[in-house]
Tab-separated table of C-alpha atoms in Angstrom:
chain	number	residue	atom	x	y	z
A	1	MET	CA	47.038	197.384	6.798
A	2	LYS	CA	49.436	200.008	4.991
A	3	LEU	CA	51.152	198.413	2.219
A	4	LEU	CA	53.952	199.848	-0.261
A	5	GLN	CA	54.501	198.592	-3.698
A	6	ILE	CA	58.223	199.445	-4.818
A	7	ILE	CA	58.989	198.637	-8.642
A	8	PRO	CA	60.992	200.320	-11.244
A	9	SER	CA	58.571	201.896	-13.330
A	10	LEU	CA	54.811	200.903	-14.627
A	11	GLU	CA	55.839	200.401	-18.279
A	12	ILE	CA	53.993	197.336	-19.663
A	13	GLY	CA	55.741	194.047	-18.382
A	14	GLY	CA	55.029	190.384	-16.661
A	15	ALA	CA	55.603	192.067	-13.512
A	16	GLN	CA	53.340	194.968	-14.264
A	17	ARG	CA	50.607	193.615	-15.686
A	18	LEU	CA	50.762	191.152	-11.892
A	19	LEU	CA	50.862	194.057	-9.835
A	20	SER	CA	47.937	196.018	-11.736
A	21	ASN	CA	46.196	192.965	-11.277
A	22	LEU	CA	46.280	192.477	-7.953
A	23	ILE	CA	45.840	196.046	-6.637
A	24	PRO	CA	41.926	195.557	-7.245
A	25	GLU	CA	42.272	192.637	-4.527
A	26	PHE	CA	44.730	194.516	-2.007
A	27	ILE	CA	42.857	197.825	-2.135
A	28	LYS	CA	39.412	196.361	-0.447
A	29	ASP	CA	40.569	196.300	3.283
A	30	ASN	CA	43.747	198.100	2.895
A	31	GLU	CA	45.775	201.417	2.508
A	32	VAL	CA	47.933	200.953	-0.949
A	33	GLU	CA	50.307	203.034	-2.678
A	34	ILE	CA	52.882	202.271	-5.074
A	35	LEU	CA	56.282	203.787	-5.688
A	36	VAL	CA	58.346	204.124	-8.682
A	37	PHE	CA	61.536	205.603	-10.024
A	38	GLN	CA	60.265	207.430	-12.474
A	39	LYS	CA	56.793	207.722	-14.375
A	40	THR	CA	56.134	206.469	-17.737
A	41	GLY	CA	52.366	207.592	-18.837
A	42	SER	CA	51.715	203.638	-19.739
A	43	ASP	CA	48.083	202.291	-19.920
A	44	ILE	CA	49.084	200.322	-16.549
A	45	GLU	CA	49.394	203.731	-14.600
A	46	LYS	CA	46.387	205.182	-15.963
A	47	GLU	CA	44.537	202.173	-14.971
A	48	ILE	CA	45.806	201.897	-11.544
A	49	GLU	CA	45.209	205.318	-11.136
A	50	LYS	CA	41.592	205.216	-12.070
A	51	LEU	CA	41.132	202.949	-8.992
A	52	GLY	CA	42.173	205.767	-6.751
A	53	VAL	CA	45.782	204.070	-5.779
A	54	LYS	CA	48.597	206.817	-5.457
A	55	ILE	CA	51.740	206.753	-7.681
A	56	ASN	CA	54.502	208.278	-6.395
A	57	SER	CA	57.420	208.965	-8.203
A	58	LEU	CA	61.185	209.386	-7.278
A	59	GLU	CA	61.879	211.264	-10.215
A	60	VAL	CA	65.170	209.497	-10.590
A	61	GLY	CA	66.772	207.657	-13.261
A	62	LEU	CA	66.867	203.702	-13.034
A	63	HIS	CA	70.264	203.180	-11.365
A	64	SER	CA	70.162	206.840	-9.830
A	65	ILE	CA	71.411	206.027	-5.834
A	66	LYS	CA	69.550	208.697	-5.164
A	67	ALA	CA	66.718	206.611	-5.020
A	68	ILE	CA	67.994	204.930	-1.604
A	69	LYS	CA	67.350	208.420	0.190
A	70	GLY	CA	63.750	208.673	-1.658
A	71	ILE	CA	62.830	205.225	-0.555
A	72	ARG	CA	63.641	205.407	2.757
A	73	LYS	CA	61.463	208.142	3.578
A	74	TYR	CA	58.795	206.240	2.015
A	75	LEU	CA	59.218	202.866	4.268
A	76	LYS	CA	58.929	204.736	7.614
A	77	ARG	CA	54.943	205.468	6.515
A	78	PHE	CA	53.973	202.061	5.836
A	79	ASP	CA	53.610	198.913	7.267
A	80	LEU	CA	55.370	196.626	4.930
A	81	ALA	CA	57.116	197.157	1.572
A	82	HIS	CA	56.585	194.961	-1.330
A	83	ILE	CA	59.142	195.141	-4.160
A	84	HIS	CA	59.415	193.800	-7.497
A	85	LEU	CA	62.662	193.803	-9.881
A	86	PHE	CA	65.736	195.283	-9.891
A	87	PRO	CA	67.460	197.454	-8.973
A	88	ALA	CA	64.676	198.261	-6.485
A	89	ASN	CA	65.751	195.157	-4.522
A	90	TYR	CA	69.153	196.319	-3.991
A	91	PHE	CA	68.410	200.073	-3.217
A	92	THR	CA	65.224	199.018	-0.867
A	93	VAL	CA	67.299	196.901	1.053
A	94	ILE	CA	69.960	199.694	1.835
A	95	ALA	CA	67.292	202.201	2.403
A	96	ASN	CA	65.873	199.687	5.246
A	97	LEU	CA	68.866	199.681	7.111
A	98	GLY	CA	68.137	200.952	10.889
A	99	ILE	CA	64.164	201.599	9.817
A	100	ASN	CA	63.727	197.035	9.746
A	101	LYS	CA	60.381	197.464	8.331
A	102	PRO	CA	59.745	193.956	7.106
A	103	LEU	CA	60.363	193.652	3.192
A	104	LEU	CA	58.698	191.024	0.616
A	105	PHE	CA	60.269	190.303	-2.782
A	106	THR	CA	58.913	188.812	-5.806
A	107	GLU	CA	61.372	187.088	-7.992
A	108	HIS	CA	59.834	187.187	-11.543
A	109	SER	CA	62.097	185.407	-13.434
A	110	THR	CA	64.058	181.986	-13.502
A	111	HIS	CA	67.012	183.607	-14.846
A	112	ASN	CA	68.644	187.316	-15.124
A	113	LYS	CA	71.893	188.406	-16.784
A	114	ARG	CA	73.866	189.003	-13.399
A	115	ARG	CA	73.758	185.310	-12.621
A	116	ASN	CA	76.382	184.895	-15.966
A	117	TYR	CA	78.909	186.613	-13.260
A	118	LYS	CA	80.268	184.446	-10.428
A	119	ILE	CA	81.790	188.030	-8.790
A	120	LEU	CA	78.066	189.053	-8.091
A	121	LYS	CA	76.784	186.257	-6.122
A	122	LEU	CA	77.891	187.442	-2.962
A	123	PRO	CA	76.354	190.549	-3.091
A	124	GLU	CA	73.154	189.032	-4.624
A	125	LYS	CA	73.026	187.046	-1.331
A	126	ILE	CA	73.433	189.763	0.918
A	127	VAL	CA	70.649	191.534	-1.055
A	128	TYR	CA	68.102	188.535	-0.700
A	129	SER	CA	68.978	188.049	2.440
A	130	GLY	CA	67.676	191.764	3.170
A	131	MET	CA	64.375	190.479	2.525
A	132	LYS	CA	62.245	188.497	5.187
A	133	LYS	CA	60.753	186.621	2.669
A	134	VAL	CA	61.169	185.880	-1.265
A	135	ALA	CA	58.181	184.916	-3.068
A	136	CYS	CA	58.936	183.280	-6.088
A	137	ILE	CA	56.272	183.163	-9.152
A	138	SER	CA	57.074	179.047	-10.090
A	139	LEU	CA	58.767	176.492	-8.579
A	140	GLU	CA	61.386	176.875	-11.234
A	141	THR	CA	61.707	180.225	-10.196
A	142	GLU	CA	62.405	179.052	-6.706
A	143	ASN	CA	65.250	176.201	-7.416
A	144	ASN	CA	67.276	178.610	-9.826
A	145	LEU	CA	67.193	181.235	-7.416
A	146	ARG	CA	68.232	179.132	-4.255
A	147	LYS	CA	70.750	177.283	-6.152
A	148	TRP	CA	71.918	181.131	-7.598
A	149	ILE	CA	72.417	182.189	-3.821
A	150	SER	CA	72.987	178.914	-1.937
A	151	GLU	CA	70.155	179.464	0.037
A	152	THR	CA	69.624	177.131	2.931
A	153	ASP	CA	66.875	178.256	4.931
A	154	ARG	CA	63.701	176.733	3.245
A	155	GLU	CA	61.500	178.819	5.207
A	156	HIS	CA	63.207	181.855	3.413
A	157	THR	CA	61.920	181.462	0.092
A	158	LEU	CA	58.014	180.138	-1.346
A	159	VAL	CA	55.915	180.049	-4.289
A	160	ILE	CA	53.186	181.954	-5.182
A	161	HIS	CA	51.970	181.611	-8.232
A	162	ASN	CA	50.748	184.218	-10.742
A	163	GLY	CA	47.411	185.058	-11.419
A	164	ILE	CA	45.429	186.887	-14.169
A	165	ASP	CA	41.713	188.114	-13.845
A	166	LEU	CA	39.753	185.361	-15.604
A	167	GLN	CA	36.781	187.049	-16.338
A	168	LYS	CA	38.397	190.027	-18.351
A	169	PHE	CA	40.149	187.539	-20.667
A	170	GLU	CA	36.933	185.140	-21.194
A	171	LYS	CA	34.796	187.838	-21.332
A	172	ALA	CA	36.512	190.134	-23.818
A	173	SER	CA	35.026	191.082	-27.269
A	174	SER	CA	36.267	189.216	-30.320
A	175	PHE	CA	36.481	191.174	-33.727
A	176	LYS	CA	37.321	190.334	-37.313
A	177	SER	CA	40.455	190.236	-38.212
A	178	GLU	CA	39.964	192.720	-41.124
A	179	ASP	CA	38.266	195.007	-38.720
A	180	PHE	CA	40.525	194.830	-35.683
A	181	PHE	CA	43.743	194.035	-37.304
A	182	GLY	CA	43.365	196.097	-40.478
A	183	LYS	CA	44.358	192.629	-42.369
A	184	LYS	CA	42.219	190.155	-43.643
A	185	GLY	CA	43.549	186.056	-42.688
A	186	LYS	CA	44.914	184.344	-40.173
A	187	PRO	CA	46.337	186.269	-37.118
A	188	VAL	CA	49.084	184.596	-34.669
A	189	LEU	CA	49.543	186.435	-31.526
A	190	MET	CA	52.806	186.839	-29.383
A	191	VAL	CA	52.227	189.240	-26.602
A	192	SER	CA	55.959	190.231	-24.925
A	193	ARG	CA	58.255	192.732	-24.816
A	194	PHE	CA	60.896	192.990	-27.335
A	195	THR	CA	63.822	191.887	-24.813
A	196	HIS	CA	66.505	189.541	-24.494
A	197	SER	CA	64.782	187.025	-22.317
A	198	LYS	CA	61.934	186.738	-25.435
A	199	ASP	CA	62.629	185.139	-28.632
A	200	HIS	CA	60.480	186.881	-30.938
A	201	ASP	CA	63.151	185.551	-33.703
A	202	THR	CA	62.078	181.984	-33.923
A	203	LEU	CA	58.475	182.820	-34.466
A	204	ILE	CA	59.280	185.388	-36.967
A	205	ARG	CA	61.527	182.717	-39.039
A	206	ALA	CA	58.778	180.004	-38.496
A	207	LEU	CA	56.396	182.301	-40.872
A	208	ARG	CA	58.820	181.498	-43.610
A	209	HIS	CA	57.945	177.708	-43.483
A	210	VAL	CA	53.868	178.514	-42.768
A	211	LYS	CA	52.651	177.250	-46.517
A	212	ASP	CA	49.297	179.087	-45.933
A	213	ASN	CA	49.769	182.646	-46.612
A	214	ASN	CA	47.107	183.885	-44.919
A	215	VAL	CA	48.676	183.550	-41.799
A	216	PHE	CA	50.537	186.517	-40.188
A	217	ILE	CA	52.009	187.830	-36.955
A	218	VAL	CA	51.059	190.094	-34.434
A	219	PHE	CA	53.154	190.916	-31.873
A	220	ALA	CA	51.847	193.174	-29.079
A	221	GLY	CA	54.789	195.083	-26.822
A	222	ASP	CA	57.319	197.378	-26.632
A	223	GLY	CA	61.060	197.082	-25.717
A	224	SER	CA	64.380	198.129	-26.432
A	225	LEU	CA	64.819	195.385	-29.352
A	226	LEU	CA	61.849	196.292	-31.115
A	227	GLN	CA	63.849	198.095	-34.128
A	228	GLU	CA	66.010	195.126	-34.547
A	229	LYS	CA	63.198	192.700	-34.920
A	230	LYS	CA	61.689	195.083	-37.109
A	231	GLN	CA	64.654	194.886	-39.257
A	232	LEU	CA	64.766	191.220	-39.179
A	233	VAL	CA	61.019	191.263	-40.525
A	234	LYS	CA	62.141	193.357	-43.275
A	235	ASN	CA	65.259	191.417	-44.223
A	236	LEU	CA	63.288	188.201	-44.255
A	237	GLY	CA	60.701	189.953	-46.818
A	238	LEU	CA	58.043	189.471	-44.697
A	239	GLU	CA	56.686	192.921	-43.992
A	240	GLU	CA	53.394	192.261	-45.239
A	241	ARG	CA	53.014	189.063	-42.856
A	242	VAL	CA	53.997	190.717	-39.243
A	243	ILE	CA	52.003	193.616	-37.475
A	244	PHE	CA	53.691	195.460	-34.916
A	245	LEU	CA	51.054	196.741	-32.322
A	246	GLY	CA	53.383	198.386	-29.517
A	247	ALA	CA	52.359	198.757	-26.314
A	248	ARG	CA	48.452	197.917	-25.690
A	249	ALA	CA	45.824	198.275	-23.154
A	250	ASP	CA	43.361	196.038	-24.948
A	251	ILE	CA	45.239	192.267	-24.719
A	252	PRO	CA	42.173	190.475	-23.749
A	253	GLN	CA	40.202	191.764	-27.507
A	254	ILE	CA	43.408	191.008	-29.156
A	255	ILE	CA	43.447	187.884	-27.881
A	256	LYS	CA	40.170	187.028	-28.639
A	257	SER	CA	40.633	188.532	-32.047
A	258	SER	CA	43.522	185.876	-32.825
A	259	LEU	CA	43.409	182.700	-34.361
A	260	ILE	CA	46.581	180.912	-32.255
A	261	GLY	CA	48.371	182.282	-29.219
A	262	VAL	CA	52.494	181.760	-29.301
A	263	GLN	CA	54.922	182.347	-26.291
A	264	SER	CA	58.631	181.781	-27.385
A	265	SER	CA	61.402	182.928	-24.538
A	266	HIS	CA	65.010	181.932	-23.970
A	267	TRP	CA	63.941	182.298	-20.168
A	268	GLU	CA	60.625	182.791	-18.451
A	269	GLY	CA	59.764	183.035	-15.090
A	270	PHE	CA	56.400	181.781	-15.155
A	271	GLY	CA	54.412	182.639	-18.568
A	272	LEU	CA	51.500	185.073	-17.388
A	273	THR	CA	50.830	185.726	-21.362
A	274	ALA	CA	50.591	182.450	-21.790
A	275	ILE	CA	47.917	181.644	-19.339
A	276	GLU	CA	45.740	184.732	-20.400
A	277	MET	CA	45.774	183.443	-23.708
A	278	MET	CA	44.474	180.375	-22.663
A	279	ALA	CA	42.229	182.078	-20.515
A	280	GLY	CA	40.729	183.971	-23.967
A	281	GLY	CA	40.211	180.783	-25.313
A	282	ILE	CA	43.095	180.418	-28.190
A	283	PRO	CA	45.087	176.811	-28.367
A	284	VAL	CA	48.585	178.072	-27.270
A	285	ILE	CA	51.804	177.111	-28.539
A	286	VAL	CA	55.072	177.680	-26.399
A	287	ASN	CA	58.625	176.370	-26.756
A	288	ASP	CA	59.881	174.135	-24.060
A	289	THR	CA	61.599	176.802	-21.701
A	290	ASP	CA	61.358	176.491	-17.644
A	291	GLY	CA	58.557	178.441	-16.586
A	292	LEU	CA	56.506	178.140	-19.745
A	293	LYS	CA	55.941	174.453	-20.315
A	294	GLN	CA	55.533	173.778	-16.574
A	295	VAL	CA	53.310	176.372	-16.046
A	296	THR	CA	50.821	175.443	-19.406
A	297	GLY	CA	50.864	171.502	-18.588
A	298	ASP	CA	48.917	169.699	-21.097
A	299	GLY	CA	46.770	173.107	-21.792
A	300	ALA	CA	49.267	174.373	-24.942
A	301	LEU	CA	51.278	172.862	-27.467
A	302	VAL	CA	55.058	172.793	-26.819
A	303	PHE	CA	58.128	173.215	-29.667
A	304	LYS	CA	61.781	172.566	-29.045
A	305	THR	CA	63.591	176.194	-28.109
A	306	GLY	CA	64.943	177.819	-31.753
A	307	ASP	CA	63.190	175.000	-33.558
A	308	GLU	CA	61.679	177.113	-35.995
A	309	LYS	CA	60.116	174.290	-38.459
A	310	GLN	CA	58.917	172.494	-35.651
A	311	LEU	CA	56.962	175.689	-34.722
A	312	ALA	CA	55.709	176.225	-38.040
A	313	GLY	CA	54.512	172.677	-38.233
A	314	LEU	CA	52.499	173.129	-35.304
A	315	ILE	CA	50.947	176.193	-36.009
A	316	GLU	CA	49.929	174.491	-39.728
A	317	LYS	CA	48.605	171.533	-37.473
A	318	LEU	CA	46.343	173.547	-35.744
A	319	ILE	CA	44.999	175.378	-38.302
A	320	GLU	CA	44.309	172.048	-40.562
A	321	ASP	CA	43.128	170.130	-38.092
A	322	ALA	CA	39.725	171.606	-36.212
A	323	ASP	CA	39.489	168.615	-33.750
A	324	LEU	CA	43.039	169.441	-32.344
A	325	TYR	CA	41.846	172.952	-32.324
A	326	LYS	CA	39.001	172.724	-30.386
A	327	GLU	CA	40.769	169.670	-28.026
A	328	MET	CA	43.421	172.693	-27.237
A	329	GLN	CA	40.989	175.133	-26.658
A	330	LEU	CA	39.166	173.108	-23.718
A	331	LYS	CA	42.354	171.914	-22.629
A	332	GLY	CA	43.609	175.535	-21.901
A	333	LYS	CA	40.550	177.303	-20.711
A	334	LYS	CA	40.642	174.467	-18.189
A	335	ARG	CA	44.492	174.742	-17.358
A	336	SER	CA	43.867	178.784	-17.174
A	337	GLY	CA	41.394	178.088	-14.192
A	338	LEU	CA	44.035	177.182	-11.554
A	339	PHE	CA	45.512	180.594	-12.192
A	340	SER	CA	42.837	183.212	-10.435
A	341	ILE	CA	43.982	186.453	-9.326
A	342	LYS	CA	41.823	186.098	-6.421
A	343	GLU	CA	43.509	183.549	-5.028
A	344	THR	CA	47.350	184.981	-5.775
A	345	ALA	CA	46.096	187.976	-3.936
A	346	ARG	CA	44.653	186.139	-1.044
A	347	LYS	CA	48.226	184.100	-0.420
A	348	TYR	CA	50.013	187.847	-0.757
A	349	LEU	CA	47.723	189.034	1.815
A	350	ASP	CA	47.736	186.405	4.159
A	351	LEU	CA	51.775	186.506	3.953
A	352	TYR	CA	51.627	190.342	4.706
A	353	GLN	CA	50.013	189.524	7.832
A	354	LYS	CA	52.240	186.894	8.643
A	355	LEU	CA	55.348	189.315	8.309
A	356	ILE	CA	54.056	192.544	9.777
A	357	SER	CA	52.893	190.225	13.051
A	358	GLY	CA	55.837	188.623	13.214
């Protein structure tokens, strides 16, 4: 099969990491290329290019309608286009008019800002109807999407869970905190882009309630709200207890070198990072938003969204209770085993075949 993956950019994020994990499985028996609006020089781009996969750039702005003409040119060369994220879905549906290549869209989140505006409901429904299939990364994601666009065709959507390369996280090297983070103590890790969907604030504020001064927070990721969160840390006088790593390519090693993992989100499609942390063998704490608590199941401890004191209490409990710490390590590792990237890739490849042939 000749497969085109279309995504606005390959900056570090959940959808981008999923795609980079899938590519090694896709290229075994297929011709695969990626189309982005602009290259960013990210580590994900470098990883994919090392595999010999061509990343084509339209060299247009994220919301430029010039993308339509460029996408149209590429669609003609491939058997199927698999689209990720807005606005690539809008532009590709328009570009495909008259070409009629099978389009697959992956819905990566349970919510987005467009759903706050009822006036966008009709154009959203038109765009989604332009896809031959819509794959949702969790049942919650599918239910929320179907409710938003008043979907009546049960055959139009399906659930394909995200997956990870389990061995990459299980076999990663671990390092002493002082050697890896430059700070001796007990690192609590959150890996997320600094965007409106993520709730870094609650973890930052929770640190004030953690009595053990050896506990410090490690944030891995970048994004538009990074400076705002750094200012919050400064305002709370926590600069000595919070480390901002920025975007990193060595996430498995960062996880292995941390004591506890936290994932806190305002909305979340799947919670890929939580699964990665569980696979890496550290106990995980998540908030009770859809897409996190359902995916992690009994493999993670759960706190009420925004409850900084409850989160602080769970962090302290894991540190103080060695039996609970070990129990959550084992439960998390077992739960992560359900989300192998090989199984995710198999489901996508089977779906590609059906869409192309039918």
